[in-house]
Amino acid sequence: MRPSLSSAAFRNAALSVCAALAVTSDAQAQQASPAVNATSFDFTIANIMRGPEHYGREPQNVRWHANGQWLYFQWAPAGSAWNAPTATYRVRAAAGALPERVSEAHADSVAPLLADGVLNRAGTQRLVNSGGDLFLVGQRDLRVRALTRTVAVESNARFTADEQGVLFVQGGNAYRVDLVSGAVEQLTDIRSGPAPRDAERATGMRGALERQQRQLLDVIRDQDLQDSLQRVSRDAQRALRLPVVYLPAGERLVSLNVSPSARTAVVITASGGGFGGGGAAGGAAASAGQARATQVPNYVTGSGYTEEIPSRPKVGDATGRSRAWRLVLATGALQPLWVINGDSTRMSSQVRFVDWATDGSAAMLAAFTPDNKWRYLSTVGDTGRVRIVEALNDTAWVGGPCGGCMGFLPSGQVYFASEASGYAHLYRADRDGANKTALTSGNWEVERAELSADGKTFLLHTSEESPFVRHAYRMPVAGGARTKLTREHGGHSIVLSPDGKRFADVYSASNLPPELYVMAADGSGATRLTTSTSVAFRSRNWIKPAIVRIPASDGIEVPARIYRPEDLGAQPNGAAVIFVHGAGYLHNVHDFWSSYAREYMFNQLLASRGYVVLDIDYRASAGYGRDWRTAIYRWMGGRDLQDHVDASAWLGRTYNIDPERIGLYGGSYGGFMTLMALFTAPKSFGAGAALRSVTDWAHYNQGYTSNILNLPQTDTLAYRRSSPMFFAEGLEDPLLMAHGMVDTNVHFQDIVRLSQRLIELGKTNWELAVYPVEDHGFTRPDSWTDEYRRIFELFERTIGQPRGGR
């Protein structure tokens, strides 16, 4: 976007587009509530909590039509009701164009022309998967040829090495379709084990009786001869068919990927019953057998009866392992692949197939050790030889952004993202790890990396300019100078047009929700194509919260958004509120639109009532590198909580706010942090609202928790010092807890157990609000309104008043 394109210009363009949209016949546009149709924004909790009716729905799954003239996306127009579903829209990529809803039949008919896929070497045909079927799309005439039309789902499609056929997987087996004749050939016959075995001769006393029967009776000898002849016939028939491949007993097929040479395949199998990837599975867990999943009771049902919703196991319960095999298609031989150094079991917590080299000479795999402290990237040659490209070790756990950014380069080298430098950056190397070269470097992170269709450039989304913005860049595959494609300050997510001469951009600023734009490849000529916000939302001057850096007790400066009363034309009331974002590893302090849109508005309402509001990217938040990400290893509620304690002290120094007049609120991980703050640092805070909170990490899931705290049966200290349940006796200040009763992520059981603990401790200054129909993420505006009314009233009657006025 042009630097001269100001925020005011954006708003004016939005009003013009909205006026045009108002005359369309889209039925969903008529579903707006009276509040949405108002000429000014009703700045109340009830209205704020209508959420997407005001700030709109972000254009999602943006795809270019193969002709480069149209953009398709999932969307709901401005003013749609809170529960209106999104639908498929299209808009011509030109100035003055208006989005139009398309029918399901139209969306289905053009789907192959929108899908990503694999180009042949000449660049004349693209192989795509659309709706579970395979298609060839001519890149010049855009003719679409259906290769499959089945009820089953086809996947893992690729051209054969000679490009005379297409390989794909259906129903757990591999197939090849001949592009000339259209004939389909099955390549594998994979079945669950164990393999059947012929009956064995008895031994001992029973064996002696059988031998005697054969010696004495012709009929028994005749039966034996007939069985032998049938067995020989079966073996002869089997030799004419595909070899049957039986998976090891107790293991199930995860993925099957056939080499372009059609000689071998990489097979991933798994055993056990884990939840999610990563994490350890010790002997104690394995001996426990199949994992036990929590059943979440649902009380408000159409039947009038309580019904159970199957949910997840708890961390440390029986967890799965996976491993990789090389399958020789001609013989059906399964060869185990040692993708983790020194692992004699050949098992890992997670193995993932990445890609085949174009000629099928090697495959790339990613594997994690059971404790998730090692990630091995390896290549497997056509002979089955495994070569390690990178063995990445982290004393905490391997993670970071761009985890799936890896694959083969046209040169035959591989590329991959790694936190080896302390920040997520892109590398390339030979297939054995030699000649490893950093393609990007610095104290910033690569968030997305996509190899262009011609294999000459990468499209990158990074935080190179600042941790508070996201821009897109083009970079040669050899590295070197990057060309910045986006211009406007904020957050960008772009999709290049088929010819690479333009790009679609979903852009947002901190006070401008995401909208779809199109512009030239150099970022010039920005044209806005959607307006998702309501007229009432745009009538209000939403502030851009300033970003401040708070000195922490360990010398680090911690970023935070700040909402000041004077920014809203209000007088300070001598109190402050800290909003604690959820997810732990999440980035929320930035100059683009927050995923916490309701909280963004609510924080401004608090500031308009005199509160100073902070929103902190505490330690473990995303966007600041490996050390920041892992600072909570073995102690959630340690360094991350200390950042909030330090923020409380900073509010005292900067705004002369008494710590007893500082409140906190947040959901999920933010709710957990609020509990830990009130239970373990009561002198730094005066009240808190903990929403859908984890109260005991031994009751959360495997994939997230075991990375950070290991296993509850092997690292009891980490779980004990990280779980609010063990510190409830420290509660001194008013506490509001709120939880959905059908929460399948953080189970309602969590808050029930903590409530019982508070009762047994004789605590009186707490309350629990329950929401019978809400899951982890609330959906209904009435639930949101009730919850945030309670939060506001809590602060008003506690920290909102001078200490003598309580």
mmCIF file of N, CA and C in Angstrom, residues 559-626:
data_model
loop_
_atom_site.group_PDB
_atom_site.id
_atom_site.type_symbol
_atom_site.label_atom_id
_atom_site.label_comp_id
_atom_site.label_asym_id
_atom_site.label_seq_id
_atom_site.Cartn_x
_atom_site.Cartn_y
_atom_site.Cartn_z
ATOM 1 N N PRO A 559 6.981 -5.930 26.343
ATOM 2 C CA PRO A 559 6.041 -5.088 25.596
ATOM 3 C C PRO A 559 4.620 -5.191 26.149
ATOM 4 N N ALA A 560 3.902 -4.089 26.063
ATOM 5 C CA ALA A 560 2.497 -4.070 26.490
ATOM 6 C C ALA A 560 1.739 -3.012 25.705
ATOM 7 N N ARG A 561 0.493 -3.307 25.399
ATOM 8 C CA ARG A 561 -0.430 -2.285 24.904
ATOM 9 C C ARG A 561 -0.971 -1.536 26.108
ATOM 10 N N ILE A 562 -1.201 -0.238 25.957
ATOM 11 C CA ILE A 562 -1.763 0.528 27.060
ATOM 12 C C ILE A 562 -2.944 1.361 26.560
ATOM 13 N N TYR A 563 -4.016 1.326 27.327
ATOM 14 C CA TYR A 563 -5.217 2.127 27.081
ATOM 15 C C TYR A 563 -5.318 3.122 28.235
ATOM 16 N N ARG A 564 -5.166 4.405 27.964
ATOM 17 C CA ARG A 564 -5.154 5.423 29.013
ATOM 18 C C ARG A 564 -6.479 6.189 29.020
ATOM 19 N N PRO A 565 -6.976 6.550 30.191
ATOM 20 C CA PRO A 565 -8.238 7.311 30.249
ATOM 21 C C PRO A 565 -8.220 8.556 29.388
ATOM 22 N N GLU A 566 -7.075 9.266 29.375
ATOM 23 C CA GLU A 566 -7.018 10.497 28.575
ATOM 24 C C GLU A 566 -7.173 10.206 27.084
ATOM 25 N N ASP A 567 -6.828 8.972 26.642
ATOM 26 C CA ASP A 567 -7.028 8.608 25.235
ATOM 27 C C ASP A 567 -8.510 8.574 24.885
ATOM 28 N N LEU A 568 -9.346 8.379 25.897
ATOM 29 C CA LEU A 568 -10.801 8.310 25.696
ATOM 30 C C LEU A 568 -11.493 9.565 26.212
ATOM 31 N N GLY A 569 -10.722 10.591 26.546
ATOM 32 C CA GLY A 569 -11.304 11.824 27.046
ATOM 33 C C GLY A 569 -11.842 11.709 28.458
ATOM 34 N N ALA A 570 -11.284 10.785 29.266
ATOM 35 C CA ALA A 570 -11.780 10.546 30.625
ATOM 36 C C ALA A 570 -10.725 10.943 31.650
ATOM 37 N N GLN A 571 -11.174 11.110 32.877
ATOM 38 C CA GLN A 571 -10.280 11.389 33.993
ATOM 39 C C GLN A 571 -9.903 10.083 34.680
ATOM 40 N N PRO A 572 -8.624 9.886 35.015
ATOM 41 C CA PRO A 572 -8.218 8.666 35.710
ATOM 42 C C PRO A 572 -8.952 8.525 37.041
ATOM 43 N N ASN A 573 -9.307 7.292 37.386
ATOM 44 C CA ASN A 573 -9.978 7.036 38.664
ATOM 45 C C ASN A 573 -9.035 6.458 39.712
ATOM 46 N N GLY A 574 -7.726 6.402 39.373
ATOM 47 C CA GLY A 574 -6.755 5.909 40.332
ATOM 48 C C GLY A 574 -6.628 4.402 40.365
ATOM 49 N N ALA A 575 -7.213 3.704 39.376
ATOM 50 C CA ALA A 575 -7.159 2.244 39.346
ATOM 51 C C ALA A 575 -6.659 1.767 37.987
ATOM 52 N N ALA A 576 -6.287 0.496 37.905
ATOM 53 C CA ALA A 576 -5.788 -0.081 36.650
ATOM 54 C C ALA A 576 -6.266 -1.517 36.522
ATOM 55 N N VAL A 577 -6.342 -1.971 35.292
ATOM 56 C CA VAL A 577 -6.721 -3.351 34.982
ATOM 57 C C VAL A 577 -5.691 -3.912 34.019
ATOM 58 N N ILE A 578 -5.286 -5.144 34.272
ATOM 59 C CA ILE A 578 -4.384 -5.846 33.362
ATOM 60 C C ILE A 578 -5.168 -6.969 32.686
ATOM 61 N N PHE A 579 -5.233 -6.923 31.354
ATOM 62 C CA PHE A 579 -5.825 -8.016 30.600
ATOM 63 C C PHE A 579 -4.730 -9.027 30.286
ATOM 64 N N VAL A 580 -4.996 -10.305 30.560
ATOM 65 C CA VAL A 580 -4.010 -11.366 30.343
ATOM 66 C C VAL A 580 -4.487 -12.234 29.177
ATOM 67 N N HIS A 581 -3.756 -12.189 28.077
ATOM 68 C CA HIS A 581 -4.187 -12.973 26.915
ATOM 69 C C HIS A 581 -4.058 -14.472 27.194
ATOM 70 N N GLY A 582 -4.790 -15.264 26.439
ATOM 71 C CA GLY A 582 -4.791 -16.704 26.613
ATOM 72 C C GLY A 582 -3.765 -17.398 25.742
ATOM 73 N N ALA A 583 -3.845 -18.720 25.742
ATOM 74 C CA ALA A 583 -3.026 -19.605 24.900
ATOM 75 C C ALA A 583 -1.569 -19.681 25.323
ATOM 76 N N GLY A 584 -1.113 -18.794 26.218
ATOM 77 C CA GLY A 584 0.308 -18.807 26.557
ATOM 78 C C GLY A 584 1.114 -18.329 25.361
ATOM 79 N N TYR A 585 1.361 -19.241 24.408
ATOM 80 C CA TYR A 585 2.128 -18.912 23.217
ATOM 81 C C TYR A 585 1.212 -18.253 22.200
ATOM 82 N N LEU A 586 1.036 -16.950 22.358
ATOM 83 C CA LEU A 586 0.177 -16.150 21.482
ATOM 84 C C LEU A 586 0.711 -14.735 21.480
ATOM 85 N N HIS A 587 0.617 -14.089 20.323
ATOM 86 C CA HIS A 587 1.125 -12.726 20.146
ATOM 87 C C HIS A 587 -0.058 -11.773 20.122
ATOM 88 N N ASN A 588 -0.106 -10.831 21.074
ATOM 89 C CA ASN A 588 -1.241 -9.913 21.126
ATOM 90 C C ASN A 588 -0.841 -8.452 21.192
ATOM 91 N N VAL A 589 0.419 -8.154 21.477
ATOM 92 C CA VAL A 589 0.874 -6.768 21.513
ATOM 93 C C VAL A 589 1.469 -6.445 20.149
ATOM 94 N N HIS A 590 0.647 -5.852 19.307
ATOM 95 C CA HIS A 590 1.088 -5.537 17.951
ATOM 96 C C HIS A 590 0.199 -4.440 17.384
ATOM 97 N N ASP A 591 0.615 -3.921 16.233
ATOM 98 C CA ASP A 591 -0.100 -2.817 15.596
ATOM 99 C C ASP A 591 -1.041 -3.301 14.504
ATOM 100 N N PHE A 592 -1.585 -4.505 14.670
ATOM 101 C CA PHE A 592 -2.651 -4.957 13.781
ATOM 102 C C PHE A 592 -3.768 -5.545 14.625
ATOM 103 N N TRP A 593 -4.852 -5.950 13.968
ATOM 104 C CA TRP A 593 -6.077 -6.318 14.659
ATOM 105 C C TRP A 593 -5.855 -7.500 15.585
ATOM 106 N N SER A 594 -6.423 -7.401 16.784
ATOM 107 C CA SER A 594 -6.261 -8.445 17.780
ATOM 108 C C SER A 594 -7.332 -9.516 17.623
ATOM 109 N N SER A 595 -6.953 -10.765 17.874
ATOM 110 C CA SER A 595 -7.951 -11.836 17.897
ATOM 111 C C SER A 595 -8.870 -11.680 19.100
ATOM 112 N N TYR A 596 -8.480 -10.845 20.056
ATOM 113 C CA TYR A 596 -9.334 -10.521 21.206
ATOM 114 C C TYR A 596 -10.097 -9.231 20.898
ATOM 115 N N ALA A 597 -10.981 -9.300 19.922
ATOM 116 C CA ALA A 597 -11.667 -8.089 19.459
ATOM 117 C C ALA A 597 -12.639 -7.552 20.502
ATOM 118 N N ARG A 598 -13.377 -8.441 21.164
ATOM 119 C CA ARG A 598 -14.304 -7.961 22.196
ATOM 120 C C ARG A 598 -13.527 -7.316 23.349
ATOM 121 N N GLU A 599 -12.408 -7.936 23.729
ATOM 122 C CA GLU A 599 -11.605 -7.368 24.811
ATOM 123 C C GLU A 599 -10.986 -6.030 24.394
ATOM 124 N N TYR A 600 -10.631 -5.909 23.113
ATOM 125 C CA TYR A 600 -10.124 -4.637 22.607
ATOM 126 C C TYR A 600 -11.149 -3.526 22.858
ATOM 127 N N MET A 601 -12.420 -3.803 22.594
ATOM 128 C CA MET A 601 -13.467 -2.797 22.828
ATOM 129 C C MET A 601 -13.731 -2.630 24.325
ATOM 130 N N PHE A 602 -13.751 -3.733 25.058
ATOM 131 C CA PHE A 602 -14.023 -3.665 26.500
ATOM 132 C C PHE A 602 -12.923 -2.890 27.226
ATOM 133 N N ASN A 603 -11.671 -3.080 26.799
ATOM 134 C CA ASN A 603 -10.570 -2.336 27.419
ATOM 135 C C ASN A 603 -10.737 -0.832 27.214
ATOM 136 N N GLN A 604 -11.282 -0.448 26.078
ATOM 137 C CA GLN A 604 -11.532 0.979 25.846
ATOM 138 C C GLN A 604 -12.692 1.471 26.708
ATOM 139 N N LEU A 605 -13.671 0.611 26.915
ATOM 140 C CA LEU A 605 -14.748 0.997 27.816
ATOM 141 C C LEU A 605 -14.211 1.201 29.234
ATOM 142 N N LEU A 606 -13.325 0.300 29.686
ATOM 143 C CA LEU A 606 -12.717 0.466 31.010
ATOM 144 C C LEU A 606 -11.933 1.767 31.082
ATOM 145 N N ALA A 607 -11.161 2.057 30.028
ATOM 146 C CA ALA A 607 -10.384 3.302 30.026
ATOM 147 C C ALA A 607 -11.305 4.515 30.053
ATOM 148 N N SER A 608 -12.457 4.431 29.379
ATOM 149 C CA SER A 608 -13.399 5.557 29.380
ATOM 150 C C SER A 608 -14.007 5.782 30.756
ATOM 151 N N ARG A 609 -13.918 4.763 31.621
ATOM 152 C CA ARG A 609 -14.411 4.897 33.001
ATOM 153 C C ARG A 609 -13.293 5.220 33.973
ATOM 154 N N GLY A 610 -12.099 5.516 33.452
ATOM 155 C CA GLY A 610 -11.020 5.995 34.306
ATOM 156 C C GLY A 610 -9.915 5.009 34.587
ATOM 157 N N TYR A 611 -10.038 3.766 34.125
ATOM 158 C CA TYR A 611 -9.004 2.763 34.407
ATOM 159 C C TYR A 611 -7.868 2.863 33.394
ATOM 160 N N VAL A 612 -6.632 2.741 33.869
ATOM 161 C CA VAL A 612 -5.494 2.495 32.986
ATOM 162 C C VAL A 612 -5.490 0.992 32.708
ATOM 163 N N VAL A 613 -5.440 0.612 31.433
ATOM 164 C CA VAL A 613 -5.515 -0.806 31.070
ATOM 165 C C VAL A 613 -4.232 -1.227 30.360
ATOM 166 N N LEU A 614 -3.645 -2.329 30.823
ATOM 167 C CA LEU A 614 -2.464 -2.909 30.194
ATOM 168 C C LEU A 614 -2.810 -4.270 29.603
ATOM 169 N N ASP A 615 -2.186 -4.566 28.484
ATOM 170 C CA ASP A 615 -2.317 -5.861 27.810
ATOM 171 C C ASP A 615 -0.893 -6.283 27.485
ATOM 172 N N ILE A 616 -0.365 -7.304 28.174
ATOM 173 C CA ILE A 616 1.066 -7.599 28.196
ATOM 174 C C ILE A 616 1.404 -8.838 27.369
ATOM 175 N N ASP A 617 2.460 -8.761 26.567
ATOM 176 C CA ASP A 617 3.032 -9.953 25.943
ATOM 177 C C ASP A 617 4.092 -10.513 26.893
ATOM 178 N N TYR A 618 3.587 -11.147 27.930
ATOM 179 C CA TYR A 618 4.432 -11.704 28.979
ATOM 180 C C TYR A 618 5.315 -12.831 28.437
ATOM 181 N N ARG A 619 6.290 -13.250 29.238
ATOM 182 C CA ARG A 619 7.160 -14.336 28.830
ATOM 183 C C ARG A 619 6.342 -15.582 28.478
ATOM 184 N N ALA A 620 6.716 -16.244 27.403
ATOM 185 C CA ALA A 620 6.033 -17.382 26.764
ATOM 186 C C ALA A 620 5.145 -16.939 25.626
ATOM 187 N N SER A 621 4.933 -15.616 25.444
ATOM 188 C CA SER A 621 4.159 -15.133 24.298
ATOM 189 C C SER A 621 4.929 -15.367 23.006
ATOM 190 N N ALA A 622 4.208 -15.443 21.905
ATOM 191 C CA ALA A 622 4.827 -15.650 20.595
ATOM 192 C C ALA A 622 5.392 -14.342 20.058
ATOM 193 N N GLY A 623 6.385 -14.466 19.184
ATOM 194 C CA GLY A 623 6.883 -13.314 18.461
ATOM 195 C C GLY A 623 8.222 -12.771 18.905
ATOM 196 N N TYR A 624 8.838 -13.388 19.929
ATOM 197 C CA TYR A 624 10.052 -12.808 20.502
ATOM 198 C C TYR A 624 11.206 -13.807 20.615
ATOM 199 N N GLY A 625 11.121 -14.920 19.943
ATOM 200 C CA GLY A 625 12.236 -15.860 19.912
ATOM 201 C C GLY A 625 12.152 -16.967 20.938
ATOM 202 N N ARG A 626 13.124 -17.869 20.837
ATOM 203 C CA ARG A 626 13.130 -19.106 21.628
ATOM 204 C C ARG A 626 13.199 -18.852 23.129
#
